[in-house]
PDB file of C-alpha atoms in Angstrom:
ATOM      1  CA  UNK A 612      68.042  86.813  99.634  1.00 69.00           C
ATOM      2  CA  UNK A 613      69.531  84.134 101.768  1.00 79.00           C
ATOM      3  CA  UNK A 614      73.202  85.000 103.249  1.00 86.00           C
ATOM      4  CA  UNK A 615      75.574  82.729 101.774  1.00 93.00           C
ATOM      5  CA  UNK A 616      77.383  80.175 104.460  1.00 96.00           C
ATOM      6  CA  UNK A 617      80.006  77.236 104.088  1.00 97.00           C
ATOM      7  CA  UNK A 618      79.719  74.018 106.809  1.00 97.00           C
ATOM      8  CA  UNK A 619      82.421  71.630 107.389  1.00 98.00           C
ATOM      9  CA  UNK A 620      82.107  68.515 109.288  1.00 97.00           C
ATOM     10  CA  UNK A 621      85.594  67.832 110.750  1.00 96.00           C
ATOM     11  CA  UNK A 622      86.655  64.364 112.373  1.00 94.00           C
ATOM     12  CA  UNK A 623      88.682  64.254 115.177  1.00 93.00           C
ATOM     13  CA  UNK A 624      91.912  63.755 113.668  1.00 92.00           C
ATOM     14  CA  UNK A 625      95.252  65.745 114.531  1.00 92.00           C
ATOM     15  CA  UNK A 626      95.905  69.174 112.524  1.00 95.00           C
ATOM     16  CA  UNK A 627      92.194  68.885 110.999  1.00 96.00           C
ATOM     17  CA  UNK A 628      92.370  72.305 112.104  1.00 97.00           C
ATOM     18  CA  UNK A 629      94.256  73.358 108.484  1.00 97.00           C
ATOM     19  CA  UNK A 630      91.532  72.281 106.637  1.00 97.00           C
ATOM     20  CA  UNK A 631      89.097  75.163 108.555  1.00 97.00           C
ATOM     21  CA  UNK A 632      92.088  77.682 107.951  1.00 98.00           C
ATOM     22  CA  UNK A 633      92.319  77.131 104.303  1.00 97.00           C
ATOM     23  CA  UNK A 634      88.087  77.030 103.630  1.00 98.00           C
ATOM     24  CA  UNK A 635      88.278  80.551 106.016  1.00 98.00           C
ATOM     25  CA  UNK A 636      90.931  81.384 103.704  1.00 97.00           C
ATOM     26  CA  UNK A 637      88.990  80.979 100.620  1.00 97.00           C
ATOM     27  CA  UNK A 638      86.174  83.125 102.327  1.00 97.00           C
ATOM     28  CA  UNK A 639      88.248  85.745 103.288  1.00 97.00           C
ATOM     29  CA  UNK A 640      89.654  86.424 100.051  1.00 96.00           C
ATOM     30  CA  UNK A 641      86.282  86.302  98.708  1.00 95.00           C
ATOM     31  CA  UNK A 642      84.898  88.985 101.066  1.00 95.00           C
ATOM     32  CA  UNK A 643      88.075  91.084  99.865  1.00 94.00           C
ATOM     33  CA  UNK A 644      89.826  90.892 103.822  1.00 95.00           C
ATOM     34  CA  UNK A 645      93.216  92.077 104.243  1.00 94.00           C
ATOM     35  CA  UNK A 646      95.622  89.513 105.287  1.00 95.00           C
ATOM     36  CA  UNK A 647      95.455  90.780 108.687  1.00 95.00           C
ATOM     37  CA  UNK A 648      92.375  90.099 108.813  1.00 96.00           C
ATOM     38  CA  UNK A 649      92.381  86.549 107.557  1.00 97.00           C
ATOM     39  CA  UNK A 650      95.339  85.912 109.551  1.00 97.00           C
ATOM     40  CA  UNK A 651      93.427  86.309 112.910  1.00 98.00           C
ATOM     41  CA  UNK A 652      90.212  84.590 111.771  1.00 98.00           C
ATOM     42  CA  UNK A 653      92.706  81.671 110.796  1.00 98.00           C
ATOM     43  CA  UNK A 654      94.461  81.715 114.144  1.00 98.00           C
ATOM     44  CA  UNK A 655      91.541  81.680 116.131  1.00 98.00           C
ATOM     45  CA  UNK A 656      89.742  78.654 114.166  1.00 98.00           C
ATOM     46  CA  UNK A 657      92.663  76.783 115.288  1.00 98.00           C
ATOM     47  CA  UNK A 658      92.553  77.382 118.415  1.00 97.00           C
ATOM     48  CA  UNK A 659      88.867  76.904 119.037  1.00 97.00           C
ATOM     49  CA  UNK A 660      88.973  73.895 116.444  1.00 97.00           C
ATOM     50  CA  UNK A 661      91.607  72.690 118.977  1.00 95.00           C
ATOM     51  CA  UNK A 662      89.749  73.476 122.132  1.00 93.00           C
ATOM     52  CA  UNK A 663      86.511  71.586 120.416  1.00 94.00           C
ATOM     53  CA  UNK A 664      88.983  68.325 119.434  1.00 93.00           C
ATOM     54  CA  UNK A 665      90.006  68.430 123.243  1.00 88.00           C
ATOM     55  CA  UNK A 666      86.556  68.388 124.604  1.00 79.00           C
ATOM     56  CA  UNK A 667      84.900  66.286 122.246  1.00 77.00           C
ATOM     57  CA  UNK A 668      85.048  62.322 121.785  1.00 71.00           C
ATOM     58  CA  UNK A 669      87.063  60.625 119.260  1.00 68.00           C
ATOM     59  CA  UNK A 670      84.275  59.281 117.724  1.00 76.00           C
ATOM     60  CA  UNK A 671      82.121  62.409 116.626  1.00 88.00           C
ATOM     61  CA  UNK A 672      82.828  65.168 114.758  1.00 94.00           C
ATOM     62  CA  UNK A 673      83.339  69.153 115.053  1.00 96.00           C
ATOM     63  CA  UNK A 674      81.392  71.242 112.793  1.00 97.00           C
ATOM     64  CA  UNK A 675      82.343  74.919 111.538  1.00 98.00           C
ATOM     65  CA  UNK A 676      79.796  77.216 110.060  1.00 98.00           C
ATOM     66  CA  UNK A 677      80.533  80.217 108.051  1.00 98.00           C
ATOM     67  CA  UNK A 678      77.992  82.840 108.126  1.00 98.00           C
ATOM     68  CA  UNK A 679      78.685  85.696 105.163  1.00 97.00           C
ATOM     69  CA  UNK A 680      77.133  89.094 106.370  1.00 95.00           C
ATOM     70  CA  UNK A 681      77.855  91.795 104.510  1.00 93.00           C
ATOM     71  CA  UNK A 682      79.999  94.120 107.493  1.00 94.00           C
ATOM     72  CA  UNK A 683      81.046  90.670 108.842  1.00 97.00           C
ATOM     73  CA  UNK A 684      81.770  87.475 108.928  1.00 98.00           C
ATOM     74  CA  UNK A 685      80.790  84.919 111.743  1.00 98.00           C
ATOM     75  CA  UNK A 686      82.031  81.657 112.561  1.00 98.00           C
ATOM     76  CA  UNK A 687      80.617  78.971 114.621  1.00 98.00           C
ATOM     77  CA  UNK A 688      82.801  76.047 116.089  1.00 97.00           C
ATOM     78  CA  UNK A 689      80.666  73.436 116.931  1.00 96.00           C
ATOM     79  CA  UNK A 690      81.111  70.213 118.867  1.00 95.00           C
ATOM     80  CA  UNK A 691      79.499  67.413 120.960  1.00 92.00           C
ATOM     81  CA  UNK A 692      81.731  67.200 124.244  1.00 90.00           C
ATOM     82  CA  UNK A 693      81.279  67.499 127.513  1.00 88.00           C
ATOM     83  CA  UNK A 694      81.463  71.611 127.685  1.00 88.00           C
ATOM     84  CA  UNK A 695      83.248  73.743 130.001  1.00 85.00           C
ATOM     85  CA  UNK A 696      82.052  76.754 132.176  1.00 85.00           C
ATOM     86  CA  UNK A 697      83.915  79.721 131.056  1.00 83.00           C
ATOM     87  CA  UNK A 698      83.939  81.433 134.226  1.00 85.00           C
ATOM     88  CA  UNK A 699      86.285  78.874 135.870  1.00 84.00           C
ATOM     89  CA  UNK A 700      88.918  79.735 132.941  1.00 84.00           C
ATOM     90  CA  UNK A 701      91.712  81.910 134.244  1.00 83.00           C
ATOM     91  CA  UNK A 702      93.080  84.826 131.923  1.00 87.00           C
ATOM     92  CA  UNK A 703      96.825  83.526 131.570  1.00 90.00           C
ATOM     93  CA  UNK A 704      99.766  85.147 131.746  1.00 91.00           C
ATOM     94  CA  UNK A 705     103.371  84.073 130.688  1.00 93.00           C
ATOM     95  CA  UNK A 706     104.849  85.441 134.401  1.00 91.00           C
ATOM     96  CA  UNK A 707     102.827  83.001 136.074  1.00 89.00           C
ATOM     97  CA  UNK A 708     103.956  80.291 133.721  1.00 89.00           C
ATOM     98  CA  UNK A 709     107.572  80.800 133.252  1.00 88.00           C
ATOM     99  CA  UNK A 710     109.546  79.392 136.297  1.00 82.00           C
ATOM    100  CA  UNK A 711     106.509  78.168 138.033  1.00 80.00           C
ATOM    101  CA  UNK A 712     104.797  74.816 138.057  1.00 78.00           C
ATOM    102  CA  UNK A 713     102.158  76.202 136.287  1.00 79.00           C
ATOM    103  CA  UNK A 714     101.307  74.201 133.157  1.00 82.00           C
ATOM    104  CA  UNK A 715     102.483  76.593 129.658  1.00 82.00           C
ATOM    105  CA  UNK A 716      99.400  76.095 127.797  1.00 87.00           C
ATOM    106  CA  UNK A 717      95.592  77.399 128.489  1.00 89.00           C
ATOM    107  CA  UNK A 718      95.858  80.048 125.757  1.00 94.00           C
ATOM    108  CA  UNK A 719      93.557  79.565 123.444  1.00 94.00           C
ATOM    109  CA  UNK A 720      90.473  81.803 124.615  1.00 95.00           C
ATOM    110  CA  UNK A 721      92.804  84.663 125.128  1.00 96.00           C
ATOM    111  CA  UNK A 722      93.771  84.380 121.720  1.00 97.00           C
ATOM    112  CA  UNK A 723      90.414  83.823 120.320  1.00 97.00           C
ATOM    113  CA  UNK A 724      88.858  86.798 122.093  1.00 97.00           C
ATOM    114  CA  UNK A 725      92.171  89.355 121.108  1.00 97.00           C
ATOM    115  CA  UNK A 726      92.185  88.580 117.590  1.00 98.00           C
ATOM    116  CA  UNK A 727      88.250  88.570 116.468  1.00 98.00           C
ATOM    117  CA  UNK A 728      85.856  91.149 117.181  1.00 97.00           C
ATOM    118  CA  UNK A 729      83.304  89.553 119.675  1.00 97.00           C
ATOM    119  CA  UNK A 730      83.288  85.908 120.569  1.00 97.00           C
ATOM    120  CA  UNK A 731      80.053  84.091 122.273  1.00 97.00           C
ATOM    121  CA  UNK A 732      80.463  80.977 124.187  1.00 95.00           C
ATOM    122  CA  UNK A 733      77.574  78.720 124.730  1.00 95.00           C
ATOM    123  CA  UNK A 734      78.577  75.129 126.593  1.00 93.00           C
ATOM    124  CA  UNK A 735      76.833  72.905 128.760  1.00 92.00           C
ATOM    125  CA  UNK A 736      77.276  68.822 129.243  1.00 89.00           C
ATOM    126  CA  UNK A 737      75.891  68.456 125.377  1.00 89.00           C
ATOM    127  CA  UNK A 738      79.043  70.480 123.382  1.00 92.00           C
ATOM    128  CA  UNK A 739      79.780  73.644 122.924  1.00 94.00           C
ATOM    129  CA  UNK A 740      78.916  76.677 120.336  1.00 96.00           C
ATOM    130  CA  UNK A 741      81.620  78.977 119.965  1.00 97.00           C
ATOM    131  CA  UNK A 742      80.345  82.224 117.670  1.00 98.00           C
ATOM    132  CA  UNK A 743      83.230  84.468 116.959  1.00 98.00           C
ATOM    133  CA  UNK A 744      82.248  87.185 114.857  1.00 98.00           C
ATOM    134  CA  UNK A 745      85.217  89.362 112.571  1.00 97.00           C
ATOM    135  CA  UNK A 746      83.776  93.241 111.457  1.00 96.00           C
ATOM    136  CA  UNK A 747      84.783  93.686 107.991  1.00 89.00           C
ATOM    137  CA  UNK A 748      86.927  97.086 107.926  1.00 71.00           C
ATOM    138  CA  UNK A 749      86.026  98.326 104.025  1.00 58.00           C
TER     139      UNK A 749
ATOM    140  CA  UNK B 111     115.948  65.359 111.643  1.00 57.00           C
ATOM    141  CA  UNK B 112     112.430  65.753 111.672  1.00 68.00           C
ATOM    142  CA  UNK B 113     110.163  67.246 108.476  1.00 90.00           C
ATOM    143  CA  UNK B 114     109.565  70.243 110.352  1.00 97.00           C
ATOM    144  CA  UNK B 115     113.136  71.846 111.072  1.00 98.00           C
ATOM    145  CA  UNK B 116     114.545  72.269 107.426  1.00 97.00           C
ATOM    146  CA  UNK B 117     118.175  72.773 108.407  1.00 97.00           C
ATOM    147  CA  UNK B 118     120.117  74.078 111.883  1.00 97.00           C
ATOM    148  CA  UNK B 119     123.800  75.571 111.593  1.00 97.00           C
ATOM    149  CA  UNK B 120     125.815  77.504 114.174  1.00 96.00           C
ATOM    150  CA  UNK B 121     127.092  80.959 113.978  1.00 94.00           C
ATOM    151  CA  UNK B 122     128.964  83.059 116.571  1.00 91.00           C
ATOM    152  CA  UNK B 123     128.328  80.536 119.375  1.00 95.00           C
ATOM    153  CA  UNK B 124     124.649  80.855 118.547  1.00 98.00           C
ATOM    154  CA  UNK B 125     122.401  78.114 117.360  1.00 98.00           C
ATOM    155  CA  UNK B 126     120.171  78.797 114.223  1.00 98.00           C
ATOM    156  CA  UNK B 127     116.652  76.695 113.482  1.00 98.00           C
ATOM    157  CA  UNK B 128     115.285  77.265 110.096  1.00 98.00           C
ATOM    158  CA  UNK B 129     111.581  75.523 110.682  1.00 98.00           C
ATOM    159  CA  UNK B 130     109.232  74.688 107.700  1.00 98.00           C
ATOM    160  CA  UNK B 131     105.294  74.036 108.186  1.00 97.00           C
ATOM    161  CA  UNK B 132     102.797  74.335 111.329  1.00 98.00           C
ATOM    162  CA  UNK B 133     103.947  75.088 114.814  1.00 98.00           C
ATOM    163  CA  UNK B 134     102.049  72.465 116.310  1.00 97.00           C
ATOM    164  CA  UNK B 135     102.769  70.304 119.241  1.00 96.00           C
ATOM    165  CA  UNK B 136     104.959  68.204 117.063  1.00 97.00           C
ATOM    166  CA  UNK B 137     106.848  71.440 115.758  1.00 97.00           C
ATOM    167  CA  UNK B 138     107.297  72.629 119.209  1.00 97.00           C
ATOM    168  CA  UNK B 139     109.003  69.472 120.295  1.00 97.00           C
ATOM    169  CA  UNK B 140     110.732  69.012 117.367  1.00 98.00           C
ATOM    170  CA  UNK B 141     112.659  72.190 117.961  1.00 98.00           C
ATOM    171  CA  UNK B 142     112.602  71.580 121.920  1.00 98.00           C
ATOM    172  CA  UNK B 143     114.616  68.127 121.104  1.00 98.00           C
ATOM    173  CA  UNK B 144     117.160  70.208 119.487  1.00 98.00           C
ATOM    174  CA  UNK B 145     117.535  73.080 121.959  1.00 98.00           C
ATOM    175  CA  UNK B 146     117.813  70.644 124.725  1.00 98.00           C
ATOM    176  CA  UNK B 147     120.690  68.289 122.739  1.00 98.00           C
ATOM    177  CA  UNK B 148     122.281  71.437 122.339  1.00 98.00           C
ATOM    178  CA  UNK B 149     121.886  72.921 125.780  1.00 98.00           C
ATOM    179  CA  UNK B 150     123.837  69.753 127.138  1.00 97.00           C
ATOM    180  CA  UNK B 151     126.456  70.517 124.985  1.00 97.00           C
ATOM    181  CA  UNK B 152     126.881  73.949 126.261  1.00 97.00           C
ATOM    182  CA  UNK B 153     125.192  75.783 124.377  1.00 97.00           C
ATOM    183  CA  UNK B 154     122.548  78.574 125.904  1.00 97.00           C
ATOM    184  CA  UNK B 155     121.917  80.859 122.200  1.00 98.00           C
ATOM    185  CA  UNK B 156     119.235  80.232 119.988  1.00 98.00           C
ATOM    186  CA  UNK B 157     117.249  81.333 117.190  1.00 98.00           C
ATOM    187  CA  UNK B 158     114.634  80.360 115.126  1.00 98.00           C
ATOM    188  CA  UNK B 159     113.878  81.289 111.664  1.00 98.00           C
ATOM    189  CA  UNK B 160     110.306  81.080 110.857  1.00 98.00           C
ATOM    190  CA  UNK B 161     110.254  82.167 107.259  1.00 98.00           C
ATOM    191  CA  UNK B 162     109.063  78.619 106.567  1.00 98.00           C
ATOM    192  CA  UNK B 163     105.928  78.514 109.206  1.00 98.00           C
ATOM    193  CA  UNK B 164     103.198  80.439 108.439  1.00 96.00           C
ATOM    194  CA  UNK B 165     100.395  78.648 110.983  1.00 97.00           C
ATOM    195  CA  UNK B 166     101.086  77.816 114.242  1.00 98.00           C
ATOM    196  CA  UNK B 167      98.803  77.038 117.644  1.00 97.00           C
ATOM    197  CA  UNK B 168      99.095  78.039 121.181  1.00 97.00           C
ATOM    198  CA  UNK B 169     100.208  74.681 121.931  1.00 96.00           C
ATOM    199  CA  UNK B 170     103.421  74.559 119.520  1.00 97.00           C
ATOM    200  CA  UNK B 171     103.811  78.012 121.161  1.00 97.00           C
ATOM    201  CA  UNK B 172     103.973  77.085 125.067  1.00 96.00           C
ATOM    202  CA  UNK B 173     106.855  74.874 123.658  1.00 97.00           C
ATOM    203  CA  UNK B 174     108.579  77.726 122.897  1.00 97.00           C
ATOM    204  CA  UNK B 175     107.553  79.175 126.784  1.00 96.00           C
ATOM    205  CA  UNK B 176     109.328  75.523 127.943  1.00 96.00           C
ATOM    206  CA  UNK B 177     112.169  76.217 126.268  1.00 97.00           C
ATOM    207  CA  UNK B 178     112.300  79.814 127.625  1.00 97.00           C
ATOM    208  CA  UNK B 179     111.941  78.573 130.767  1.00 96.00           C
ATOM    209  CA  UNK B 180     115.169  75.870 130.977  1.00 96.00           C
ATOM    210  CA  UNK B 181     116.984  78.657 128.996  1.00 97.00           C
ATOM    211  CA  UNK B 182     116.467  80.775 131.981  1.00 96.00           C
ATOM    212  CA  UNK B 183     118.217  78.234 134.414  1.00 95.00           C
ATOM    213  CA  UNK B 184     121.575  78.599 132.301  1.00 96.00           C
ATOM    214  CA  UNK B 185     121.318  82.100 131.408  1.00 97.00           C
ATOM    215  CA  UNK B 186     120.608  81.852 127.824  1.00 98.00           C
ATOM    216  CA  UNK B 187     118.816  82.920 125.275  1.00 97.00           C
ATOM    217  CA  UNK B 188     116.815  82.616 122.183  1.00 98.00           C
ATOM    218  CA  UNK B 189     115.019  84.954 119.141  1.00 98.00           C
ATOM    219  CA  UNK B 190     113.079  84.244 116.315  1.00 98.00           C
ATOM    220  CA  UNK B 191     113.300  86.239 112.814  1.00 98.00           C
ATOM    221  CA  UNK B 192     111.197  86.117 109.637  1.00 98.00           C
ATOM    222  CA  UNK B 193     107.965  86.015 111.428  1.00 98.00           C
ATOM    223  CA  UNK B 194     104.453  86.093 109.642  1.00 97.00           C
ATOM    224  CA  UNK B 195     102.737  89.174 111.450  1.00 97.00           C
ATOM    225  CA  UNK B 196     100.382  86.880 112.601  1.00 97.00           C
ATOM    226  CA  UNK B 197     102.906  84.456 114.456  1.00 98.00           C
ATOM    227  CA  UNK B 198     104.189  87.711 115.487  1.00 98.00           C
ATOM    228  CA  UNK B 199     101.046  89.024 116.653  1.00 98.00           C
ATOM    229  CA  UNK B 200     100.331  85.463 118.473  1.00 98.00           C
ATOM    230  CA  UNK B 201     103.435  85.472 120.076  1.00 98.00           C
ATOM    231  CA  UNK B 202     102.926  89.624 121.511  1.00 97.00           C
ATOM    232  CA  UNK B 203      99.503  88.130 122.981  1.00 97.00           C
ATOM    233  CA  UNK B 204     101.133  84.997 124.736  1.00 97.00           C
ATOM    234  CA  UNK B 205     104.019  87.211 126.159  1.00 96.00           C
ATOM    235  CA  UNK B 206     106.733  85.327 124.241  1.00 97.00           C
ATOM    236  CA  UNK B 207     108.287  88.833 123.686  1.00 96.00           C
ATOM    237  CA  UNK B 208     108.571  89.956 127.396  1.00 96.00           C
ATOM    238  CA  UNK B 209     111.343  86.629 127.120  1.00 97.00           C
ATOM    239  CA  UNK B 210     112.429  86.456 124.384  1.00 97.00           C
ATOM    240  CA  UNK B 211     113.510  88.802 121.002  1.00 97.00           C
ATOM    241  CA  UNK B 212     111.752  88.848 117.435  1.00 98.00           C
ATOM    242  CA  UNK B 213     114.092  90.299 114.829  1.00 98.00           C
ATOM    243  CA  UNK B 214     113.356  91.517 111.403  1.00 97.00           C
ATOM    244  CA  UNK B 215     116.483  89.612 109.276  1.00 97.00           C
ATOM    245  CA  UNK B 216     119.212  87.212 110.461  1.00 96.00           C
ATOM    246  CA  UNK B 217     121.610  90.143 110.346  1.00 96.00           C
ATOM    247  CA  UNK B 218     120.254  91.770 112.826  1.00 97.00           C
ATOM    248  CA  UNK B 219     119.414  88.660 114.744  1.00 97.00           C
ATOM    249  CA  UNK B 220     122.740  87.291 114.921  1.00 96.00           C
ATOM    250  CA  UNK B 221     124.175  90.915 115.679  1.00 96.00           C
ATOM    251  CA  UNK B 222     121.522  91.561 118.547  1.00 96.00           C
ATOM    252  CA  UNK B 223     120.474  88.530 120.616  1.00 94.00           C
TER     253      UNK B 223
END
């Protein structure tokens, strides 16, 4: 039997984001996740939903897939921009931020890969596929 | 005062934000605007109550780091209380809490920062 997905097509408009929370919501409470659980797959659609808005143009769209396993769930952030090569993304850290010139943001691939369980990136000058995968604890 | 903070008040010298809705960039600046009016008037305590925000993003966050940062150049402070775990969770990974306090309950925030 085919696994079950959901696939949004977001524009690029500010705090589209929420709308990928609350379908990831409605997922997660159907797969019977603790909030915990659903917390982090929230916070880390933002932030890759954000990262996608920021790379793409404001004329397409980002697209999130939802693939139900049955130990998991795995999402895919989508988008048509102009990519980024991961290895020239620093880890950061808030004592080389505070005080310095440093600019405070950058965090959002730190986040994504501490809160879900294994995150792929694949980018080149077409978009980017981010695959973040959450293990289902039962 | 903007959508997003839902009241501010003042108690023992210390300056208390109650937010409502996403931490976003326009969150973040929201409360930065206050901090700062309130930094020129002398004041260097803060805290925010977040029983109102439930989603926030990194960005809304390094606000917070900003504000950190200029609190640092007048020897202040600030805390949050009523966190979500997962804004408290977000805020462990970003290093907000090597700065800066989370508190359980206004009580003890008020009584510790």
């Amino acid at each position: 039997m085919k696994k079950p997905s959901v696939e949004l097509k977001l524009p690029i408009i500010p705090n589209m984001e929420l709308i990928a929370t609350q379908t990831a919501e409605v997922i997660a409470r159907h797969m019977n996740l603790n909030d915990e659980q659903s917390g982090e797959i929230s916070m880390a659609l933002i932030e890759a939903c954000i990262n996608a808005f920021e790379h793409s143009k404001s004329d397409s769209n980002v697209f999130i897939h939802f693939l139900i396993e049955e130990d998991s769930l795995i999402v895919k952030v989508i988008d048509q921009g102009i990519g980024f090569d991961k290895t020239k993304v620093e880890i950061p850290k808030i004592e080389n931020k505070i005080g310095k010139e440093e600019r405070k943001r950058g965090w959002g691939l730190q986040l994504i890969q501490e809160l879900m369980d294994s995150v792929e990136f694949e980018s080149n000058s077409d978009g980017t596929i981010v695959t973040m995968k959450k293990n289902i604890n039962k | 005062m903007s959508g997003f903070i839902k009241s501010t008040k003042e108690e023992n010298q210390i300056v208390i934000i109650e937010t409502d809705g996403y931490l976003n960039n326009e969150g973040g600046e929201a409360i930065s605007t206050i901090c700062y009016e309130k930094m020129n008037e002398g004041k260097n305590k803060f805290l925010i109550n977040m029983a109102g925000t439930k989603v926030v993003n990194s960005i809304g966050v390094s606000i917070l780091i900003e504000i950190i940062e200029k609190l640092q150049e007048v020897d202040g402070k600030i805390g949050y209380y009523n966190l979500a775990p997962i804004v408290s969770k977000t805020f462990n990974i970003m290093g907000l809490t090597k700065y800066s306090t989370v508190f359980a309950t206004e009580e003890e925030a008020v009584s510790g920062l």
